[in-house]
Coordinates of C-alpha atoms and ligand atoms in Angstrom, one line a residue:
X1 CA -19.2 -5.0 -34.7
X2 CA -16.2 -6.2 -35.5
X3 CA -13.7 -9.1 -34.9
X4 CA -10.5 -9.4 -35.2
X5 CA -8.2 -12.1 -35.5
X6 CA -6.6 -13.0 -32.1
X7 CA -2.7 -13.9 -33.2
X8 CA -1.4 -17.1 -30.8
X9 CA 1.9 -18.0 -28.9
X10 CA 4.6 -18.4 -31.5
X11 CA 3.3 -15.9 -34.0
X12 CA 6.9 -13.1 -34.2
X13 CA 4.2 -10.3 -34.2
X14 CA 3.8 -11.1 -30.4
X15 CA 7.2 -10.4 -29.7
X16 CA 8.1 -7.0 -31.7
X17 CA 8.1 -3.9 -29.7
X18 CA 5.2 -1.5 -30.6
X19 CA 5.3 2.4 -31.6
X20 CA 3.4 5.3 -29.8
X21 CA 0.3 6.1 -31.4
X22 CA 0.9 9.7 -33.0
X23 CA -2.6 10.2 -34.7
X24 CA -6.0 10.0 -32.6
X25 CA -7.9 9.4 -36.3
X26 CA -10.9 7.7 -37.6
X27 CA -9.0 4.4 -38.0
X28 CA -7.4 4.5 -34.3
X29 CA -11.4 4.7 -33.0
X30 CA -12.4 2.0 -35.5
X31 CA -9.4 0.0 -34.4
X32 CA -10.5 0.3 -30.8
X33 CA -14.1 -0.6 -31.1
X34 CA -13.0 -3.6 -32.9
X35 CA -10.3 -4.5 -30.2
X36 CA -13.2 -4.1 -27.5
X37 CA -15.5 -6.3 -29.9
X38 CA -12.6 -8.7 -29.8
X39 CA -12.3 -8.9 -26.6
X40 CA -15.8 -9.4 -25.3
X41 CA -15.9 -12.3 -27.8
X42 CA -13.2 -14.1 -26.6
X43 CA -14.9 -13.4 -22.9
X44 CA -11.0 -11.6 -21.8
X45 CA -10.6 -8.4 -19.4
X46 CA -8.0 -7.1 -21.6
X47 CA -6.6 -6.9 -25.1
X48 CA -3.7 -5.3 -26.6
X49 CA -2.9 -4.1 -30.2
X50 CA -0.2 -6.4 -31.5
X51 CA -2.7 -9.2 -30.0
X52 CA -4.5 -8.4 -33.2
X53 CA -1.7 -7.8 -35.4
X54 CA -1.2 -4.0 -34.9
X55 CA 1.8 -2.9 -33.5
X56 CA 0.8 0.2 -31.4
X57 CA 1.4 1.4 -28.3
X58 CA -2.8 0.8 -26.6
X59 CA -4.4 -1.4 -25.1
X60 CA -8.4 -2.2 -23.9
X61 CA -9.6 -3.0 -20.7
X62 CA -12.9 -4.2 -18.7
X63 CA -12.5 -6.2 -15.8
X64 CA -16.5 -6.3 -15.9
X65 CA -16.7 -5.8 -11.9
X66 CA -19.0 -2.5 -12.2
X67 CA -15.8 -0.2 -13.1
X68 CA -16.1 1.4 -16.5
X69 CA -13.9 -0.1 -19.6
X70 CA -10.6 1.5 -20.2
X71 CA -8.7 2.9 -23.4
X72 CA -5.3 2.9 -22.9
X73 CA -3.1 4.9 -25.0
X74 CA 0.9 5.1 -25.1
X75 CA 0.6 4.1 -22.0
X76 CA 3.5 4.3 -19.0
X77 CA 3.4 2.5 -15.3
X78 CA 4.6 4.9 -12.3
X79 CA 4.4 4.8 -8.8
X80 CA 5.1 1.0 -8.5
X81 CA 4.6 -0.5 -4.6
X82 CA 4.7 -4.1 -3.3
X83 CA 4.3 -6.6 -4.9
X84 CA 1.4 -9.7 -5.6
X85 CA 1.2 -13.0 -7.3
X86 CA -1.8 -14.1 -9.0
X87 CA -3.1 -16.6 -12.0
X88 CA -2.8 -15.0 -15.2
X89 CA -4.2 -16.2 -18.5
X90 CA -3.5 -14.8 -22.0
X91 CA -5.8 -15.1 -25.1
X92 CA -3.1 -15.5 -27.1
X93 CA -2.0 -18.5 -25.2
X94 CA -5.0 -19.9 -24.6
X95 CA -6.0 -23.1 -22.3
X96 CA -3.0 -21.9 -20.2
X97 CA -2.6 -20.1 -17.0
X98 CA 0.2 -19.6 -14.2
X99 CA 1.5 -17.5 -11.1
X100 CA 2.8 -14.4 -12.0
X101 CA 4.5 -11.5 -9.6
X102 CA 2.8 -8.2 -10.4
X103 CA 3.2 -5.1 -8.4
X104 CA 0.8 -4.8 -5.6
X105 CA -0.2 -1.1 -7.0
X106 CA 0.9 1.2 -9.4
X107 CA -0.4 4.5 -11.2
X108 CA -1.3 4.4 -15.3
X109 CA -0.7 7.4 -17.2
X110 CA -2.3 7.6 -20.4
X111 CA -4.2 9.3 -23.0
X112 CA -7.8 8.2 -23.7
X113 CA -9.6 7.4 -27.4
X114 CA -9.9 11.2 -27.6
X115 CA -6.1 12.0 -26.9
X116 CA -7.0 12.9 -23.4
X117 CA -4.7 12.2 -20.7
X118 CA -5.0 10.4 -17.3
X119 CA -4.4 8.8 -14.6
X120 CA -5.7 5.7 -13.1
X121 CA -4.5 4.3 -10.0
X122 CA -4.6 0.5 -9.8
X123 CA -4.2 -2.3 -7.5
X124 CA -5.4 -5.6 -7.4
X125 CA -6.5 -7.2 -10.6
X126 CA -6.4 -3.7 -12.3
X127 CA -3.4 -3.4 -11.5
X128 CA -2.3 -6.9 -12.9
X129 CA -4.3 -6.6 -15.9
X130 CA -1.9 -3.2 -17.1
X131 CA 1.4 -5.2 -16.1
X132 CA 0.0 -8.2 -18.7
X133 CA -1.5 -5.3 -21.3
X134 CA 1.7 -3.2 -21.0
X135 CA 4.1 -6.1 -21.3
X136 CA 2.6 -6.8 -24.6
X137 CA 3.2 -3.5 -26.1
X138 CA 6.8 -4.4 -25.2
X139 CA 6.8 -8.4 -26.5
X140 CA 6.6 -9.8 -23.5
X141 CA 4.3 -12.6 -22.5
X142 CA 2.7 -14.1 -19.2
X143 CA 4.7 -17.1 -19.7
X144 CA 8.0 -15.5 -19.7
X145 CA 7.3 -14.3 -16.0
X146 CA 5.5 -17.7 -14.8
X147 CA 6.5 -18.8 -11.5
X148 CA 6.3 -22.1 -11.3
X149 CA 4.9 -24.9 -13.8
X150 CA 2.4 -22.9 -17.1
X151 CA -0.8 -25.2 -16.0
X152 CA -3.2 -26.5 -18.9
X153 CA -7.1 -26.2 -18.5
Ligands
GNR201 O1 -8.6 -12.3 -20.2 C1 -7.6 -12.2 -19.6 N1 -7.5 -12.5 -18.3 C2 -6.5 -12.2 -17.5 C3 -6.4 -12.9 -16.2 C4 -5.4 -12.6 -15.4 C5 -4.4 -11.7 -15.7 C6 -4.4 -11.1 -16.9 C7 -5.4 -11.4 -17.8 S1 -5.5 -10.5 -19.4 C8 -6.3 -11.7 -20.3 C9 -6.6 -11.2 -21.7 C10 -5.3 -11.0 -22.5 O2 -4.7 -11.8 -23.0 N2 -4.9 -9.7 -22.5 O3 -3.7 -9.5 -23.1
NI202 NI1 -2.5 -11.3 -22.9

């Protein structure tokens, strides 16, 4: 077990664009165990690399509704339809929340810890929690898509 430090709103790292992952190697898997570690801590359903200062392309996932946790690596969105707005929050912005448009469902494609790939279709939550996890691979934040006021706690 171990944590990680979960970098906040107006660190730069948040907003550089991360690489694809090219090596599936002992330090990618100790990377991941430490991002799920992290993100159990801090009681989120996701967590991205460059949330912990890494900037590449994968992302962790459990939405802790029975559905098994997710690895997400170099990870692209397809197959976007309709469209849904719901409260998002962000551990890197934390204390905050807001509305934000996501698509109603969509299809990951990925490759999993062992350099497998899938294919997870998505809608609801799932589905917003990829959009939010995929965004920050790309620098974006919750907050630059709020509709509406960015509510405090
Ligand atoms: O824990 C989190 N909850 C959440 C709620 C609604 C939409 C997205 C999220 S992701 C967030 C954890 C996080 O910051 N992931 O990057
Ligand atoms: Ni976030």
């Amino acid at each position: 077990m171990a944590l990680r430090q979960i970098l906040k709103d107006g660190d730069e790292t948040l907003r550089k664009n991360s690489r694809p992952v090219g090596e599936f190697d002992a330090k990618l898997q100790a990377l991941i165990d430490d991002m799920f570690d992290t993100m159990y801590d801090g009681q989120g359903i996701g967590l991205a690399a460059p949330q912990v200062g890494i900037l590449k392309r994968l992302f962790v996932m459990d939405l802790q509704d029975g559905t098994p946790p997710v690895v997400a690596i170099n990870p692209v969105i397809n197959a976007c339809e309709g469209s849904q707005i719901g409260q998002e929050g962000c551990l890197s912005i934390p204390g905050k929340y807001g509305d934000v448009e996501r698509p109603a469902s969509l299809v990951l494609e990925a490759y999993d810890r062992f350099g497998q790939p899938f294919s997870l279709p998505a809608t609801g939550l799932r589905a917003v929690c990829i959009c939010h996890e995929t965004d920050h691979l790309d620098g974006i934040l919750f907050r630059d898509k709020v509709k509406g006021p960015l509510l405090s706690e």
